[in-house]
Coordinates of C-alpha atoms and ligand atoms in Angstrom, one line a residue:
M1 CA 17.4 -9.9 -14.7
I2 CA 14.8 -10.7 -11.9
P3 CA 13.5 -7.4 -10.5
V4 CA 11.8 -7.1 -7.2
T5 CA 8.5 -6.4 -9.0
K6 CA 7.1 -6.1 -12.5
P7 CA 3.8 -4.5 -13.4
F8 CA 1.0 -6.9 -14.5
L9 CA 0.2 -6.3 -18.1
P10 CA -3.0 -7.7 -19.5
P11 CA -3.3 -8.9 -23.2
I12 CA -2.9 -5.7 -25.2
E13 CA -6.0 -6.4 -27.4
E14 CA -8.2 -6.1 -24.3
Y15 CA -6.7 -2.7 -23.4
K16 CA -7.0 -1.6 -27.1
T17 CA -10.8 -2.3 -27.0
F18 CA -11.2 0.4 -24.3
I19 CA -8.9 2.8 -26.1
D20 CA -11.0 2.5 -29.3
G21 CA -14.0 3.6 -27.2
I22 CA -12.1 6.6 -25.8
W23 CA -11.2 7.7 -29.3
Q24 CA -14.8 7.4 -30.4
R25 CA -16.1 9.4 -27.5
N26 CA -13.2 11.9 -27.6
W27 CA -13.6 12.1 -23.7
L28 CA -10.2 11.7 -22.2
T29 CA -10.6 12.8 -18.6
N30 CA -12.8 14.8 -16.2
N31 CA -15.2 12.2 -14.7
G32 CA -15.5 10.2 -17.9
P33 CA -17.6 7.0 -18.3
L34 CA -14.6 4.7 -17.7
V35 CA -13.8 6.4 -14.5
N36 CA -17.4 6.0 -13.4
E37 CA -17.4 2.4 -14.5
L38 CA -14.2 1.6 -12.6
E39 CA -15.6 3.2 -9.5
L40 CA -18.8 1.1 -9.7
K41 CA -16.9 -2.1 -10.4
L42 CA -14.5 -1.6 -7.6
K43 CA -17.3 -0.9 -5.1
E44 CA -19.0 -4.0 -6.3
Y45 CA -15.8 -6.1 -6.1
L46 CA -14.8 -4.8 -2.7
N47 CA -18.3 -4.6 -1.4
L48 CA -17.9 -1.1 -0.2
P49 CA -20.4 1.8 -0.2
H50 CA -18.1 4.6 -1.3
L51 CA -14.8 5.3 -3.0
L52 CA -13.2 7.9 -5.3
F53 CA -10.7 7.0 -8.0
L54 CA -7.8 9.5 -7.7
S55 CA -4.5 10.2 -9.5
N56 CA -2.3 8.4 -7.0
G57 CA -2.0 7.1 -3.5
T58 CA 0.0 10.1 -2.2
V59 CA -2.7 12.7 -3.1
A60 CA -5.2 10.2 -1.6
L61 CA -3.5 10.6 1.8
Q62 CA -3.3 14.4 1.4
I63 CA -7.0 14.6 0.6
A64 CA -7.9 12.4 3.5
L65 CA -6.0 14.6 5.9
R66 CA -7.5 17.7 4.4
A67 CA -11.1 16.4 4.4
L68 CA -10.8 15.6 8.1
E69 CA -9.5 19.2 8.7
L70 CA -6.6 17.9 10.8
K71 CA -4.2 20.5 12.2
G72 CA -1.8 19.4 14.9
E73 CA -0.1 16.1 15.8
I74 CA -0.7 12.9 13.9
I75 CA 0.4 9.7 15.4
T76 CA 2.0 7.5 12.8
T77 CA 4.4 4.7 12.0
P78 CA 8.1 5.2 11.1
F79 CA 8.0 1.8 9.2
T80 CA 6.3 2.8 6.0
Y81 CA 6.9 4.4 2.6
I82 CA 7.9 8.1 2.8
A83 CA 4.6 9.2 1.2
T84 CA 2.8 8.5 4.5
T85 CA 5.0 10.9 6.4
S86 CA 5.5 13.5 3.8
S87 CA 1.7 13.8 3.3
I88 CA 1.3 14.6 7.0
V89 CA 4.0 17.4 6.8
W90 CA 2.6 18.6 3.4
E91 CA -0.7 19.1 5.1
G92 CA 0.9 21.3 7.8
C93 CA 0.6 18.6 10.5
K94 CA 3.3 17.1 12.7
P95 CA 4.1 13.4 12.5
V96 CA 4.6 11.8 15.9
F97 CA 6.2 8.4 15.4
V98 CA 5.2 5.4 17.5
D99 CA 7.3 2.2 17.3
I100 CA 6.1 -0.9 15.6
N101 CA 5.3 -4.4 16.9
E102 CA 8.2 -6.7 16.1
K103 CA 6.0 -9.5 14.8
S104 CA 3.5 -7.7 12.6
L105 CA 5.7 -4.7 11.7
N106 CA 2.6 -2.5 12.1
I107 CA 2.3 0.4 14.6
D108 CA 2.1 -1.1 18.1
P109 CA -1.3 -0.1 19.7
A110 CA 0.2 -0.7 23.1
K111 CA 2.6 2.3 22.6
I112 CA 0.0 4.8 21.1
E113 CA -1.5 6.1 24.3
E114 CA 1.8 7.3 25.8
A115 CA 2.3 9.5 22.6
I116 CA -1.1 11.2 22.8
T117 CA -1.0 14.9 23.9
E118 CA -3.6 17.6 23.9
N119 CA -2.5 18.5 20.3
T120 CA -3.0 15.0 18.9
K121 CA -5.7 14.9 16.2
A122 CA -5.5 11.6 14.5
I123 CA -3.8 8.2 14.0
L124 CA -2.5 7.5 10.5
A125 CA -1.4 3.9 10.4
T126 CA 0.0 1.8 7.5
H127 CA -1.1 -1.8 7.0
V128 CA 2.4 -2.9 6.2
Y129 CA 2.8 -5.3 3.2
G130 CA -1.0 -5.7 3.1
N131 CA -1.1 -7.2 6.7
P132 CA -3.9 -5.5 8.6
C133 CA -3.1 -3.5 11.7
E134 CA -4.8 -4.3 15.0
I135 CA -7.8 -2.3 13.8
D136 CA -10.1 -2.9 16.8
A137 CA -7.4 -1.9 19.3
I138 CA -6.5 1.3 17.3
Q139 CA -10.2 2.2 17.0
S140 CA -10.9 1.9 20.7
I141 CA -7.9 4.2 21.5
A142 CA -9.2 6.7 18.9
D143 CA -12.7 6.5 20.4
K144 CA -11.4 7.0 23.9
H145 CA -9.4 10.1 23.0
K146 CA -11.7 11.4 20.2
L147 CA -9.2 11.0 17.5
K148 CA -9.7 10.4 13.8
V149 CA -8.3 7.3 12.1
I150 CA -6.8 7.2 8.6
Y151 CA -5.3 4.0 7.2
D152 CA -2.7 4.0 4.5
A153 CA -3.8 0.8 2.8
A154 CA -1.6 1.3 -0.2
H155 CA -0.6 -2.4 -0.1
C156 CA -4.0 -3.8 0.7
F157 CA -5.9 -4.6 -2.4
G158 CA -7.5 -8.0 -1.7
S159 CA -6.7 -8.1 2.1
K160 CA -9.6 -8.6 4.4
Y161 CA -10.1 -7.9 8.1
K162 CA -12.9 -9.8 9.9
G163 CA -14.4 -10.8 6.5
R164 CA -14.5 -7.3 5.0
S165 CA -12.1 -5.4 2.7
V166 CA -9.5 -3.7 4.9
F167 CA -10.5 -0.5 3.0
A168 CA -13.7 -0.5 5.0
Y169 CA -12.0 0.6 8.3
G170 CA -11.0 4.0 9.8
D171 CA -12.7 7.3 9.1
I172 CA -10.9 7.2 5.7
S173 CA -8.8 4.6 4.2
T174 CA -6.5 5.3 1.2
T175 CA -4.8 3.1 -1.3
S176 CA -2.4 3.2 -4.3
F177 CA -3.0 1.7 -7.7
H178 CA 0.6 2.4 -8.8
A179 CA 2.0 0.1 -11.5
T180 CA 4.0 -1.8 -8.8
K181 CA 0.9 -2.7 -6.8
L182 CA -0.9 -6.1 -7.3
F183 CA -3.9 -4.3 -8.7
H184 CA -2.9 -1.2 -10.7
T185 CA -4.1 1.5 -13.0
I186 CA -0.5 2.5 -14.1
E187 CA -0.7 5.6 -11.8
G188 CA -3.7 5.9 -9.5
G189 CA -5.1 5.6 -6.0
A190 CA -8.4 5.9 -4.1
V191 CA -10.0 7.0 -0.9
F192 CA -12.7 5.0 0.9
T193 CA -15.1 6.1 3.6
N194 CA -18.4 5.0 5.0
N195 CA -19.4 8.6 5.6
S196 CA -21.3 10.2 2.7
N197 CA -20.6 13.7 3.9
L198 CA -16.8 13.0 3.9
L199 CA -17.2 11.4 0.4
K200 CA -18.9 14.5 -0.9
K201 CA -16.2 16.8 0.5
M202 CA -13.4 14.6 -0.9
D203 CA -15.2 14.7 -4.3
F204 CA -15.0 18.5 -4.2
L205 CA -11.4 18.4 -3.1
R206 CA -10.3 16.2 -6.0
N207 CA -11.8 18.5 -8.6
F208 CA -10.5 22.0 -7.7
G209 CA -13.4 22.4 -5.2
H210 CA -15.9 22.8 -8.1
N211 CA -19.5 22.7 -7.1
G212 CA -20.9 23.3 -10.6
P213 CA -19.2 25.4 -13.3
V214 CA -18.9 28.6 -11.3
D215 CA -19.3 27.7 -7.7
F216 CA -16.6 26.4 -5.4
A217 CA -17.4 24.5 -2.2
E218 CA -13.8 23.9 -1.0
V219 CA -10.2 24.9 -1.7
G220 CA -9.5 22.0 -4.0
I221 CA -6.7 20.4 -5.9
N222 CA -6.6 18.4 -9.2
A223 CA -6.5 14.8 -8.1
K224 CA -8.7 13.4 -10.9
N225 CA -7.6 10.4 -13.0
S226 CA -8.0 9.8 -16.7
E227 CA -10.0 7.4 -18.9
F228 CA -6.7 5.7 -20.0
H229 CA -5.9 4.9 -16.4
A230 CA -9.4 3.7 -15.7
A231 CA -9.3 1.5 -18.7
M232 CA -6.2 -0.2 -17.4
G233 CA -8.0 -0.8 -14.1
L234 CA -11.1 -2.2 -15.8
V235 CA -9.0 -4.7 -17.7
N236 CA -6.8 -5.6 -14.8
L237 CA -9.8 -6.1 -12.5
K238 CA -10.8 -9.1 -14.7
Y239 CA -7.5 -10.8 -13.7
I240 CA -7.5 -10.0 -10.0
E241 CA -8.5 -13.4 -8.7
R242 CA -5.7 -15.0 -10.8
I243 CA -3.2 -12.4 -9.6
L244 CA -4.1 -13.0 -5.9
E245 CA -4.0 -16.8 -6.3
S246 CA -0.6 -16.8 -8.1
R247 CA 0.9 -14.6 -5.4
K248 CA -0.3 -17.0 -2.8
N249 CA 1.2 -20.0 -4.7
Q250 CA 4.5 -18.2 -5.3
S251 CA 4.8 -17.2 -1.6
E252 CA 4.1 -20.8 -0.6
R253 CA 6.8 -22.0 -2.9
Y254 CA 9.3 -19.6 -1.3
D255 CA 8.1 -20.8 2.1
K256 CA 9.2 -24.3 1.3
F257 CA 12.8 -23.2 0.8
F258 CA 12.9 -21.2 4.0
I259 CA 10.8 -23.3 6.3
R260 CA 13.7 -24.9 8.2
K261 CA 15.9 -21.8 8.2
D262 CA 15.4 -19.3 11.0
L263 CA 14.4 -16.5 8.7
R264 CA 11.8 -14.5 10.5
K265 CA 8.7 -13.6 8.4
I266 CA 6.0 -11.2 9.5
V267 CA 3.2 -12.6 11.5
I268 CA -0.1 -12.0 9.8
N269 CA -3.1 -10.7 11.7
N270 CA -5.1 -13.8 12.7
S271 CA -8.4 -11.9 12.0
S272 CA -7.4 -11.3 8.4
E273 CA -7.1 -12.8 5.0
F274 CA -3.7 -11.8 3.6
N275 CA -3.2 -10.7 -0.1
Y276 CA 0.5 -11.8 -0.3
A277 CA 1.4 -8.4 -1.7
Y278 CA 5.1 -8.8 -0.7
Y279 CA 7.5 -11.5 0.4
P280 CA 9.6 -10.0 3.2
I281 CA 12.4 -11.8 5.0
L282 CA 14.0 -10.7 8.2
F283 CA 17.6 -11.7 8.7
D284 CA 19.6 -11.8 11.9
S285 CA 21.7 -8.7 11.3
E286 CA 22.3 -5.9 8.8
E287 CA 25.6 -7.5 7.8
I288 CA 23.8 -10.7 6.7
T289 CA 21.1 -8.7 5.0
V290 CA 23.6 -6.8 2.9
K291 CA 25.6 -9.9 2.2
V292 CA 22.4 -11.7 0.8
Q293 CA 21.5 -8.6 -1.2
T294 CA 25.0 -8.3 -2.7
E295 CA 25.0 -12.0 -3.6
L296 CA 21.5 -11.8 -5.2
E297 CA 22.5 -8.7 -7.2
A298 CA 25.7 -10.4 -8.4
N299 CA 23.3 -12.9 -9.9
R300 CA 21.2 -10.2 -11.5
I301 CA 18.4 -10.5 -9.0
S302 CA 17.1 -7.3 -7.3
P303 CA 15.6 -7.7 -3.9
R304 CA 14.5 -4.4 -2.2
R305 CA 15.4 -3.1 1.3
Y306 CA 11.8 -2.1 1.9
F307 CA 11.2 -0.2 4.1
H308 CA 14.7 1.2 4.6
P309 CA 15.6 3.4 6.4
S310 CA 13.2 3.9 9.3
I311 CA 11.7 7.3 8.6
N312 CA 12.5 8.7 12.0
T313 CA 16.2 8.5 11.1
I314 CA 15.9 10.6 7.9
D315 CA 17.2 14.1 8.4
L316 CA 14.0 15.8 7.2
Y317 CA 11.8 13.9 9.7
K318 CA 14.3 13.1 12.4
T319 CA 12.9 12.4 15.9
K320 CA 13.7 10.2 18.9
K321 CA 15.0 6.7 18.6
L322 CA 12.5 3.9 17.8
P323 CA 14.5 0.7 18.3
I324 CA 12.2 -1.9 16.7
S325 CA 11.5 0.1 13.5
E326 CA 15.2 1.0 13.2
D327 CA 16.4 -2.5 13.8
T328 CA 13.8 -4.1 11.5
S329 CA 14.5 -1.7 8.6
K330 CA 18.2 -2.7 8.7
R331 CA 17.4 -6.4 8.5
I332 CA 14.6 -6.7 6.0
L333 CA 14.6 -7.7 2.3
C334 CA 11.6 -8.1 0.1
L335 CA 12.2 -10.8 -2.5
P336 CA 11.0 -10.7 -6.1
L337 CA 7.2 -11.3 -6.4
Y338 CA 5.1 -10.6 -9.5
Y339 CA 2.6 -12.3 -11.7
S340 CA 5.0 -13.5 -14.4
L341 CA 7.7 -14.7 -11.9
S342 CA 8.2 -18.4 -12.8
N343 CA 8.7 -21.3 -10.4
E344 CA 12.2 -21.8 -11.8
E345 CA 13.0 -18.1 -10.9
I346 CA 11.6 -18.6 -7.4
D347 CA 13.8 -21.7 -7.0
L348 CA 16.8 -19.8 -8.3
V349 CA 16.3 -16.8 -6.0
S350 CA 15.8 -19.1 -3.0
R351 CA 18.9 -21.3 -3.7
I352 CA 21.2 -18.3 -4.1
L353 CA 19.8 -16.7 -0.9
L354 CA 20.4 -20.0 1.0
R355 CA 23.8 -20.3 -0.5
A356 CA 24.7 -16.8 0.6
L357 CA 23.6 -17.6 4.1
N358 CA 25.6 -20.8 4.3
Y359 CA 29.0 -19.4 3.6
Ligands
PLP1 C1 2.7 2.6 2.1 C2 2.6 3.5 0.9 N1 1.9 4.7 1.0 C3 1.8 5.5 0.0 C4 2.3 5.2 -1.2 C5 2.1 6.2 -2.3 O1 1.4 5.8 -3.4 P1 1.6 6.4 -4.9 O2 2.9 5.9 -5.4 O3 0.4 5.9 -5.6 O4 1.5 7.9 -4.7 C6 3.0 4.0 -1.4 C7 3.6 3.7 -2.8 O5 4.4 2.9 -3.0 C8 3.1 3.2 -0.3 O6 3.8 2.0 -0.5

């Protein structure tokens, strides 16, 4: 069985060393020393001033929206994971979908302004597959219309834009450290901001609003993460360069198989360094996409139709037609990509895919 992804697992002895320490301290959660250490190490690695380690990437989005006190319309992308949209609705705001650019698959800045109304409060864009959005163009629209910017950077660990971590951009950037992500803490996520007031507010929000044992500064939630999750992050961080390098090599190996076929791949932002978080392929039609998927599955290989369907077509969030997102989501497959995927497995997946295309 070759799944679309498999979590990275470090040598168990390295994880156990951290667990022994947790047992000795008997401090399992609530801003423990490993959570602090992970936050410091991540700031150092990413070269960022502020971040907060949270329980997952969905609550990170909710806290970002809440911290910016957004109520009204939020311009967003329909080509993303459902958590981007559901967080907007969960926070009592209205998602206003804007279609994507057909090359980058990120929200198309050229279509944002026509969607702005007097109720628009912010832009929440996803850097799809770790490929940075057109950050400068989005920021200048936001500045012109006095809108906040949040980036859902769930896929972005290791991606850079203009030499800096992608997490550095927007009023707040969020990410996911879920087990399926290339850097993970089993479950986990983070918020990033350059604004220390926003950081403080989000720090209150993640811990029930506590400002000391009996004072409360905000209506908060429990978005803390535990020492066990932080421990996994601390061990995995030691392997991050190897993980990023292996994904690049694996992607380039896939590329060699598909180079002469007209399988459209996403166009990476040319001001960025990509983290190779996913290996998406765009086929000519939905029929071919399903045929390839069926053939791979018959050979015990699981690609993923990701993102599918386009969120604006889901009953709960249904709005007007968005042709590029809808068309793309019908024709895209992400191929298996994870640290322990071997060259032989990449060759096998590629050959079966090409065979399915040829008959
Ligand atoms: C684009 C995007 N946003 C948000 C999330 C939610 O992250 P989490 O699973 O950590 O809650 C995901 C998770 O896959 C994602 O892909």
